[in-house]
Coordinates of C-alpha atoms in Angstrom, one line a residue:
M1 CA 101.6 -16.7 -86.3
H2 CA 98.9 -18.8 -88.1
S3 CA 99.1 -22.6 -87.7
I4 CA 99.9 -24.1 -91.0
I5 CA 98.4 -27.5 -92.0
H6 CA 101.0 -29.6 -93.9
K7 CA 100.5 -32.7 -96.0
A8 CA 101.8 -35.9 -94.2
I9 CA 103.6 -38.1 -96.7
E10 CA 103.5 -41.2 -94.5
Y11 CA 102.7 -42.0 -90.9
S12 CA 105.6 -41.0 -88.6
R13 CA 106.2 -43.1 -85.5
K14 CA 108.3 -40.3 -84.0
R15 CA 105.9 -37.4 -84.2
D16 CA 103.3 -36.5 -81.5
V17 CA 100.0 -37.8 -82.8
V18 CA 96.2 -37.3 -82.6
I19 CA 94.4 -40.6 -83.4
L20 CA 90.8 -40.4 -84.5
A21 CA 89.2 -43.7 -83.8
A22 CA 86.0 -45.7 -83.4
S23 CA 85.2 -48.6 -81.1
D24 CA 85.7 -51.0 -84.0
S25 CA 88.8 -49.4 -85.4
D26 CA 91.7 -51.4 -86.8
W27 CA 94.4 -50.5 -84.3
S28 CA 97.1 -52.3 -86.2
K29 CA 97.5 -49.1 -88.2
V30 CA 99.1 -47.4 -85.2
D31 CA 101.9 -48.7 -83.0
L32 CA 100.2 -49.1 -79.6
T33 CA 101.3 -51.9 -77.2
K34 CA 98.9 -54.4 -75.9
R35 CA 99.0 -52.7 -72.5
E36 CA 98.2 -49.4 -74.1
L37 CA 95.3 -50.9 -76.1
D38 CA 93.9 -52.5 -72.9
F39 CA 94.2 -49.0 -71.2
V40 CA 92.2 -47.5 -74.1
S41 CA 89.5 -50.2 -73.9
S42 CA 89.1 -49.7 -70.2
R43 CA 88.8 -46.0 -70.5
L44 CA 86.3 -46.3 -73.3
S45 CA 84.2 -48.8 -71.3
K46 CA 83.9 -46.1 -68.6
G47 CA 82.6 -43.6 -71.2
E48 CA 85.8 -41.6 -71.7
Y49 CA 86.1 -40.5 -75.4
S50 CA 89.3 -38.4 -75.1
I51 CA 92.2 -40.5 -74.0
Y52 CA 95.9 -39.4 -73.5
I53 CA 98.9 -41.7 -73.5
N54 CA 102.4 -40.5 -72.8
Q55 CA 105.0 -42.8 -74.4
Y56 CA 107.8 -40.5 -73.1
S57 CA 109.3 -40.3 -76.6
R58 CA 106.0 -38.8 -77.9
N59 CA 102.4 -37.9 -76.9
I60 CA 99.3 -39.7 -78.2
F61 CA 95.9 -38.1 -78.0
I62 CA 93.0 -40.4 -78.9
E63 CA 89.6 -39.1 -79.8
F64 CA 86.5 -41.1 -80.4
L65 CA 84.1 -39.1 -82.6
N66 CA 80.5 -40.0 -82.9
E67 CA 78.3 -38.9 -85.8
E68 CA 75.6 -36.4 -84.6
F69 CA 71.9 -36.1 -85.7
N70 CA 72.9 -34.1 -88.8
E71 CA 76.0 -33.6 -91.0
G72 CA 76.6 -30.0 -90.0
K73 CA 76.6 -30.9 -86.3
S74 CA 78.9 -33.8 -86.8
L75 CA 81.5 -31.6 -88.6
E76 CA 81.1 -28.9 -85.9
K77 CA 81.7 -31.4 -83.1
A78 CA 85.0 -32.4 -84.9
R79 CA 86.1 -28.8 -85.0
E80 CA 85.2 -28.4 -81.3
V81 CA 87.3 -31.5 -80.5
G82 CA 90.2 -29.8 -82.4
A83 CA 89.8 -26.7 -80.3
V84 CA 90.0 -28.6 -77.1
L85 CA 93.0 -30.6 -78.3
V86 CA 94.9 -27.3 -79.1
K87 CA 94.8 -26.3 -75.4
K88 CA 96.3 -29.7 -74.4
I89 CA 98.9 -29.6 -77.2
N90 CA 100.0 -26.1 -76.2
K91 CA 100.0 -26.9 -72.5
A92 CA 102.4 -29.8 -73.4
K93 CA 104.6 -27.3 -75.3
L94 CA 104.4 -29.3 -78.5
D95 CA 105.3 -27.6 -81.8
E96 CA 104.1 -30.3 -84.3
V97 CA 101.3 -32.9 -84.3
E98 CA 100.1 -35.4 -86.8
I99 CA 96.5 -36.4 -87.2
I100 CA 95.8 -40.1 -88.0
N101 CA 92.3 -41.4 -88.8
I102 CA 91.6 -45.1 -88.2
S103 CA 87.8 -44.7 -88.2
D104 CA 85.4 -45.5 -91.1
R105 CA 84.4 -41.9 -91.1
D106 CA 87.3 -39.4 -91.6
F107 CA 86.8 -36.2 -89.6
S108 CA 90.5 -35.3 -89.7
L109 CA 90.1 -32.3 -91.9
Y110 CA 87.6 -30.7 -89.6
V111 CA 89.6 -31.5 -86.5
A112 CA 92.6 -29.8 -88.1
E113 CA 90.4 -26.8 -89.0
G114 CA 89.2 -26.4 -85.4
M115 CA 92.8 -26.7 -84.2
A116 CA 94.1 -24.1 -86.6
L117 CA 91.3 -21.7 -85.8
A118 CA 91.6 -22.2 -82.0
N119 CA 95.4 -21.7 -82.1
Y120 CA 94.9 -18.1 -83.1
Q121 CA 96.3 -15.3 -80.9
F122 CA 96.4 -11.5 -81.2
L123 CA 99.6 -10.6 -79.4
K124 CA 100.6 -7.5 -81.2
Y125 CA 100.3 -5.1 -78.2
F126 CA 101.9 -7.3 -75.5
S127 CA 105.4 -6.3 -74.5
Q128 CA 106.3 -9.9 -73.6
K129 CA 104.5 -11.6 -76.5
E130 CA 107.0 -14.4 -76.9
N131 CA 106.2 -15.7 -73.4
K132 CA 102.5 -15.9 -74.4
R133 CA 102.9 -17.4 -77.8
N134 CA 101.4 -20.8 -78.4
S135 CA 103.9 -23.6 -79.1
L136 CA 101.9 -25.3 -81.9
K137 CA 103.3 -24.4 -85.4
V138 CA 102.5 -27.3 -87.7
I139 CA 99.6 -29.7 -88.1
Y140 CA 100.3 -32.7 -90.4
L141 CA 97.3 -34.1 -92.2
H142 CA 96.8 -37.1 -94.5
A143 CA 94.8 -35.5 -97.3
D144 CA 95.0 -34.4 -100.9
T145 CA 97.2 -31.4 -101.6
S146 CA 94.3 -29.4 -103.1
V147 CA 92.2 -30.0 -100.0
I148 CA 95.0 -28.8 -97.7
S149 CA 95.5 -25.8 -99.9
H150 CA 91.9 -24.8 -99.6
I151 CA 91.7 -25.3 -95.8
N152 CA 94.9 -23.3 -95.3
A153 CA 93.5 -20.5 -97.5
V154 CA 90.2 -20.2 -95.7
V155 CA 91.7 -20.5 -92.2
S156 CA 94.3 -17.8 -93.1
G157 CA 91.5 -15.6 -94.5
T158 CA 89.5 -16.0 -91.3
L159 CA 92.5 -15.2 -89.1
H160 CA 93.4 -12.1 -91.1
A161 CA 89.8 -10.9 -90.6
R162 CA 90.2 -11.5 -86.9
D163 CA 93.4 -9.5 -86.8
L164 CA 91.6 -6.5 -88.4
V165 CA 88.6 -6.7 -86.1
N166 CA 90.9 -6.9 -83.1
E167 CA 92.9 -3.8 -84.0
P168 CA 92.0 -0.7 -82.1
L169 CA 91.1 2.7 -83.7
S170 CA 94.4 4.1 -82.4
Y171 CA 95.9 2.0 -85.2
L172 CA 93.2 1.1 -87.6
T173 CA 91.8 4.4 -89.0
A174 CA 90.0 4.3 -92.3
I175 CA 93.3 5.2 -94.1
Q176 CA 95.2 2.5 -92.3
F177 CA 92.4 0.0 -93.0
S178 CA 92.9 0.7 -96.7
N179 CA 96.7 0.2 -96.3
E180 CA 96.0 -3.2 -94.7
I181 CA 93.8 -4.1 -97.6
L182 CA 96.5 -3.1 -100.1
S183 CA 99.1 -5.2 -98.2
L184 CA 96.8 -8.3 -98.0
G185 CA 95.9 -7.9 -101.7
K186 CA 99.6 -7.9 -102.6
A187 CA 100.3 -10.9 -100.4
S188 CA 97.4 -13.1 -101.9
G189 CA 96.8 -11.9 -105.4
F190 CA 93.7 -9.6 -105.5
K191 CA 93.9 -6.0 -106.8
V192 CA 92.9 -3.0 -104.7
E193 CA 91.8 0.5 -105.7
V194 CA 91.3 3.0 -102.9
L195 CA 89.1 6.0 -103.5
H196 CA 89.8 9.0 -101.3
K197 CA 87.5 11.9 -100.2
K198 CA 87.6 13.9 -103.4
Q199 CA 86.7 10.9 -105.5
I200 CA 84.0 9.9 -103.0
Q201 CA 82.6 13.5 -103.3
S202 CA 82.6 13.2 -107.1
L203 CA 80.6 10.0 -106.8
K204 CA 78.1 11.9 -104.6
M205 CA 78.2 9.2 -101.9
G206 CA 76.1 11.2 -99.5
G207 CA 75.7 8.4 -96.9
L208 CA 79.5 7.8 -96.5
L209 CA 80.2 11.6 -96.5
A210 CA 77.5 12.4 -93.9
V211 CA 78.7 9.7 -91.5
N212 CA 82.3 11.0 -91.9
K213 CA 81.5 14.6 -91.1
G214 CA 82.2 14.3 -87.3
A215 CA 85.5 12.4 -87.8
L216 CA 88.9 13.9 -87.9
E217 CA 90.2 11.3 -90.4
P218 CA 88.9 11.3 -94.0
P219 CA 86.8 8.3 -95.4
T220 CA 88.0 5.8 -98.0
F221 CA 86.1 3.6 -100.4
N222 CA 87.9 0.4 -101.2
I223 CA 87.4 -1.7 -104.4
L224 CA 88.9 -5.2 -104.2
T225 CA 89.0 -7.3 -107.4
Y226 CA 89.9 -10.9 -107.9
K227 CA 89.6 -11.9 -111.6
P228 CA 91.8 -14.7 -112.6
E229 CA 92.2 -15.5 -116.4
N230 CA 90.5 -18.8 -115.9
H231 CA 87.4 -17.4 -114.2
T232 CA 84.2 -19.3 -115.1
N233 CA 81.5 -16.8 -114.2
S234 CA 80.3 -14.4 -116.8
K235 CA 79.1 -11.9 -114.2
P236 CA 81.0 -11.1 -111.0
I237 CA 79.8 -11.9 -107.5
V238 CA 80.1 -8.7 -105.5
L239 CA 80.7 -8.7 -101.7
V240 CA 80.0 -5.5 -99.8
G241 CA 81.4 -5.0 -96.3
K242 CA 80.6 -2.4 -93.6
G243 CA 83.8 -0.6 -92.7
I244 CA 82.9 1.6 -89.7
V245 CA 86.3 1.5 -88.0
Y246 CA 84.8 2.8 -84.8
D247 CA 81.3 3.7 -83.8
T248 CA 80.4 6.1 -81.0
G249 CA 76.8 6.4 -82.3
G250 CA 77.6 9.9 -83.5
L251 CA 75.4 12.6 -81.9
S252 CA 73.0 9.8 -81.0
L253 CA 75.7 8.7 -78.6
K254 CA 75.3 5.0 -77.6
P255 CA 73.4 5.1 -74.3
T256 CA 74.0 1.6 -73.0
V257 CA 76.7 1.2 -70.3
N258 CA 79.9 -0.3 -71.8
S259 CA 78.3 -0.5 -75.3
M260 CA 81.2 1.3 -76.9
D261 CA 83.9 -1.0 -75.4
M262 CA 83.8 -3.3 -78.4
M263 CA 82.9 -0.8 -81.1
K264 CA 86.3 -1.2 -82.8
C265 CA 84.5 -4.4 -84.2
D266 CA 82.1 -2.3 -86.3
M267 CA 84.2 -2.9 -89.4
G268 CA 83.7 -6.7 -89.0
G269 CA 81.7 -6.9 -92.3
G270 CA 84.5 -5.2 -94.2
A271 CA 87.1 -7.6 -92.5
S272 CA 85.0 -10.6 -93.6
V273 CA 85.0 -9.4 -97.2
I274 CA 88.8 -8.9 -97.1
G275 CA 89.1 -12.4 -95.6
V276 CA 87.1 -14.0 -98.4
L277 CA 89.0 -12.2 -101.1
Y278 CA 92.3 -13.3 -99.4
A279 CA 91.2 -16.9 -99.2
I280 CA 89.9 -17.3 -102.7
A281 CA 93.0 -15.6 -104.1
K282 CA 95.3 -17.9 -102.1
A283 CA 93.3 -20.9 -103.2
R284 CA 93.4 -19.7 -106.8
L285 CA 89.7 -20.3 -107.3
P286 CA 88.6 -19.7 -110.9
I287 CA 85.9 -17.1 -110.0
H288 CA 85.5 -13.4 -110.5
V289 CA 84.7 -11.7 -107.2
V290 CA 84.6 -8.0 -106.4
G291 CA 84.7 -6.5 -102.8
L292 CA 83.4 -3.1 -101.9
I293 CA 84.2 -1.6 -98.5
P294 CA 83.2 2.0 -97.4
A295 CA 85.3 3.0 -94.4
T296 CA 85.1 5.8 -91.9
E297 CA 84.6 6.3 -88.1
N298 CA 81.3 7.6 -86.7
R299 CA 82.0 10.4 -84.2
P300 CA 80.1 13.3 -82.6
G301 CA 82.6 15.9 -83.8
G302 CA 81.9 19.6 -84.3
N303 CA 80.5 19.2 -87.8
A304 CA 78.8 15.8 -87.2
Y305 CA 75.5 15.1 -89.0
A306 CA 72.5 15.4 -86.7
P307 CA 69.2 13.7 -86.2
G308 CA 66.7 15.5 -88.4
D309 CA 69.2 16.1 -91.2
V310 CA 68.2 15.1 -94.7
I311 CA 71.0 13.6 -96.8
K312 CA 71.1 12.6 -100.5
M313 CA 72.5 9.2 -101.4
M314 CA 74.5 8.2 -104.4
D315 CA 71.4 7.3 -106.4
G316 CA 69.6 10.5 -105.5
T317 CA 67.4 9.1 -102.8
S318 CA 66.8 11.6 -100.0
V319 CA 67.0 10.1 -96.5
E320 CA 65.8 11.7 -93.3
V321 CA 68.2 10.8 -90.5
L322 CA 66.3 10.0 -87.3
N323 CA 69.3 8.4 -85.5
T324 CA 73.0 8.9 -86.3
D325 CA 73.7 5.5 -84.7
A326 CA 71.9 3.9 -87.7
E327 CA 75.0 4.9 -89.7
G328 CA 76.0 1.5 -91.1
R329 CA 73.1 1.3 -93.5
L330 CA 73.9 4.7 -94.9
V331 CA 77.5 3.8 -95.9
M332 CA 76.4 0.4 -97.1
A333 CA 73.6 1.9 -99.2
D334 CA 76.2 3.9 -101.2
A335 CA 78.3 0.8 -101.7
L336 CA 75.2 -1.1 -102.9
C337 CA 74.5 1.7 -105.4
Y338 CA 78.1 1.4 -106.6
A339 CA 77.7 -2.3 -107.1
K340 CA 75.2 -1.7 -109.9
K341 CA 78.0 -0.8 -112.3
F342 CA 79.3 -4.4 -112.2
N343 CA 76.0 -5.9 -113.4
P344 CA 76.5 -8.6 -110.8
E345 CA 75.3 -12.2 -110.7
L346 CA 74.8 -11.9 -107.0
V347 CA 75.6 -9.3 -104.3
V348 CA 76.1 -10.4 -100.7
D349 CA 76.7 -7.8 -98.0
F350 CA 78.2 -8.3 -94.5
A351 CA 77.6 -5.9 -91.7
T352 CA 77.5 -5.7 -87.9
L353 CA 74.3 -3.8 -88.5
T354 CA 71.8 -4.1 -85.7
G355 CA 71.4 -4.9 -82.1
A356 CA 68.0 -6.4 -83.1
A357 CA 69.9 -9.2 -84.9
V358 CA 71.7 -10.0 -81.7
R359 CA 68.5 -10.0 -79.7
A360 CA 66.8 -12.2 -82.3
I361 CA 69.3 -15.1 -82.4
G362 CA 72.3 -14.2 -80.3
K363 CA 75.8 -15.3 -81.3
Y364 CA 74.6 -18.6 -82.8
G365 CA 74.2 -17.6 -86.4
I366 CA 73.9 -14.9 -89.0
V367 CA 70.6 -13.0 -89.6
A368 CA 70.0 -13.1 -93.3
M369 CA 67.4 -11.8 -95.8
G370 CA 67.2 -10.6 -99.3
N371 CA 65.7 -11.0 -102.8
A372 CA 68.0 -13.7 -104.2
S373 CA 66.3 -16.8 -105.7
D374 CA 65.2 -19.6 -103.5
Q375 CA 68.0 -21.8 -105.0
V376 CA 70.7 -19.2 -104.1
Q377 CA 69.3 -18.9 -100.6
K378 CA 69.3 -22.7 -100.2
E379 CA 72.9 -23.0 -101.5
L380 CA 74.0 -20.3 -99.0
C381 CA 72.1 -22.0 -96.2
D382 CA 73.8 -25.3 -97.1
S383 CA 77.2 -23.7 -96.9
G384 CA 76.2 -22.2 -93.6
D385 CA 75.2 -25.6 -92.2
V386 CA 78.5 -27.2 -93.4
T387 CA 80.7 -24.5 -91.9
Y388 CA 78.3 -23.9 -88.9
E389 CA 78.0 -20.3 -89.8
R390 CA 74.3 -20.9 -90.0
L391 CA 71.8 -18.5 -91.6
A392 CA 68.6 -17.5 -90.0
I393 CA 66.5 -16.3 -92.9
M394 CA 64.1 -13.6 -91.9
P395 CA 60.7 -12.9 -93.4
F396 CA 61.1 -10.0 -95.9
W397 CA 57.5 -9.0 -96.6
E398 CA 56.9 -5.7 -98.4
E399 CA 55.0 -4.3 -95.4
Y400 CA 58.3 -3.8 -93.6
S401 CA 59.2 -1.1 -96.2
E402 CA 56.1 0.9 -95.1
L403 CA 57.8 1.4 -91.7
L404 CA 60.6 3.5 -93.4
K405 CA 58.4 6.1 -95.0
S406 CA 59.3 9.7 -94.0
D407 CA 57.2 12.8 -93.8
I408 CA 59.8 15.0 -95.4
A409 CA 62.0 12.8 -97.5
D410 CA 61.9 9.7 -99.7
M411 CA 62.6 7.5 -96.7
K412 CA 64.0 7.6 -93.1
N413 CA 67.0 5.7 -91.8
L414 CA 65.3 4.0 -88.9
G415 CA 62.1 2.1 -88.3
P416 CA 60.3 1.2 -85.1
A417 CA 61.9 -1.0 -82.4
E418 CA 60.0 -4.1 -83.7
A419 CA 61.8 -6.1 -86.4
G420 CA 64.7 -3.7 -86.4
Q421 CA 67.0 -6.2 -88.2
I422 CA 64.4 -6.5 -91.0
T423 CA 63.7 -2.8 -91.5
A424 CA 67.4 -2.3 -91.7
G425 CA 67.5 -4.9 -94.5
K426 CA 64.6 -3.2 -96.2
F427 CA 66.5 0.1 -96.2
L428 CA 69.4 -1.6 -97.9
E429 CA 67.1 -3.3 -100.4
H430 CA 66.0 0.0 -101.8
F431 CA 69.4 0.6 -103.2
T432 CA 69.6 -2.7 -105.1
D433 CA 68.5 -3.8 -108.6
Y434 CA 70.2 -7.2 -108.7
P435 CA 70.0 -10.5 -106.8
W436 CA 71.1 -9.7 -103.3
M437 CA 71.4 -11.1 -99.8
H438 CA 72.1 -9.2 -96.6
F439 CA 74.1 -10.9 -93.8
D440 CA 73.8 -9.2 -90.4
I441 CA 76.7 -10.6 -88.4
A442 CA 76.3 -8.4 -85.3
G443 CA 75.8 -11.5 -83.1
P444 CA 78.8 -13.7 -84.1
A445 CA 81.4 -11.2 -85.3
F446 CA 82.8 -10.3 -81.9
L447 CA 82.5 -12.4 -78.8
T448 CA 83.0 -11.4 -75.1
S449 CA 83.8 -15.0 -74.1
E450 CA 85.4 -18.0 -75.8
D451 CA 83.3 -20.5 -77.8
Y452 CA 85.6 -23.4 -78.7
Y453 CA 87.5 -22.2 -81.9
R454 CA 85.5 -19.0 -82.0
L455 CA 87.7 -17.2 -79.6
K456 CA 87.1 -14.1 -77.5
G457 CA 87.3 -11.0 -79.7
G458 CA 87.0 -11.0 -83.5
T459 CA 85.8 -14.3 -85.0
G460 CA 86.1 -13.7 -88.8
S461 CA 82.4 -14.6 -89.1
G462 CA 81.3 -14.8 -92.7
V463 CA 84.6 -15.9 -94.3
R464 CA 84.1 -19.6 -94.1
I465 CA 80.5 -19.7 -95.3
M466 CA 81.3 -17.6 -98.3
F467 CA 84.5 -19.5 -99.2
D468 CA 82.5 -22.7 -99.1
Y469 CA 79.7 -21.2 -101.3
L470 CA 82.2 -19.8 -103.8
L471 CA 84.2 -23.1 -103.9
K472 CA 81.0 -25.0 -104.7
K473 CA 80.1 -22.4 -107.4
C474 CA 83.5 -23.1 -109.0
K475 CA 82.8 -26.8 -109.0
T476 CA 79.4 -26.3 -110.5
H477 CA 80.8 -24.0 -113.2
S478 CA 83.7 -26.3 -114.1
G479 CA 81.9 -29.6 -113.6
A480 CA 84.9 -30.9 -111.7
L481 CA 86.9 -30.5 -108.5
I482 CA 89.1 -27.5 -108.4
K483 CA 92.8 -28.3 -108.8
N484 CA 95.6 -25.9 -108.1

């Protein structure tokens, strides 16, 4: 169950409470006794910034938040405080908590966001799941209704993306992936069209069909559309997500020990696109957005495509396959071709695409590159800084394209070991003729250990940065704050 953030009408003296304070705060706003205030002062003088008071009738958690060297880091610290608080709240078996700010700077929204994200659990396959379920159900927040609506929407979108990434292939085949998209579209308000194998063949999506050849399950191509009557953009923004529901590497079987253990996460880009569409539909943002998700598994079955094969993509480009584990770019290329029919304002793709991206910057951000304008790239970077889904913009020099030249076809699907994340992006760029950005989320999409509110397993990376960017686009188009 997702934590839900509710609007607090007035301060309740009966509810368990989180107080966000500063050393010079006006403590008359909260009902602490002189003895309790003296206790807080003594702890603060000893350098303790997280203080707990048990009033027996309720629990009080006091947090002193300091502003960091930049805005993004300050907001992230607040989310991290929220993540730590959730563990304390669940340990105390509390089901509700109210956040009160008595500091000049109000970080309560970001503390609540960190709490809601950190309270996530994936318990579907436990036989005794009720014994494991977190107690926290409601977070009360003193904020505008529209702000609470937006934060609930983006948190829910992120957590739905996590659910999808955490599902194993035994459940989440390409067909079931499409069923999940249909269900989430119905629940939030975006439309879904699912193309099946015959339709994919008629579109000549050679990349998606080639990768699917070794699989027992057929592929799908999913078209998600959110187009409210009051949308303010004349051209849609298109999001493309990699939907490889499981990746063995194909005949180029993954050689690294344990490297397949987490390959259920290879549809993380597709999950992010679904999370974004869910969030903007729930928040009723006045913006036209399309999501495109090619889905299949990559297996070394009897008819699997092989290294040395030449395949023809949707746009007629011939590609020499050097490695069947470089399959994500093949299915994404067909989706990027399909995106042309929408005459988009901007296309952003999300993919767990390369190990090179992980080696370049680890789990700490998203490797990004593309041909979108400097202004668009700055706006995306700004959203990345605010949400702490930071972008590491790679150089995208034309020389990298030279590394994809083939002796027998228009291009090959793999460059040399050096700059692998960039040559993968250059491969994708070939299939675009519109402003475009590529987000390689291979590092942050799935974690093997907890990182505050980014828990072990699927993280939903990409949802929050894109929601922030789209929300700001709405405000720019309308010239005013979005009101539901």
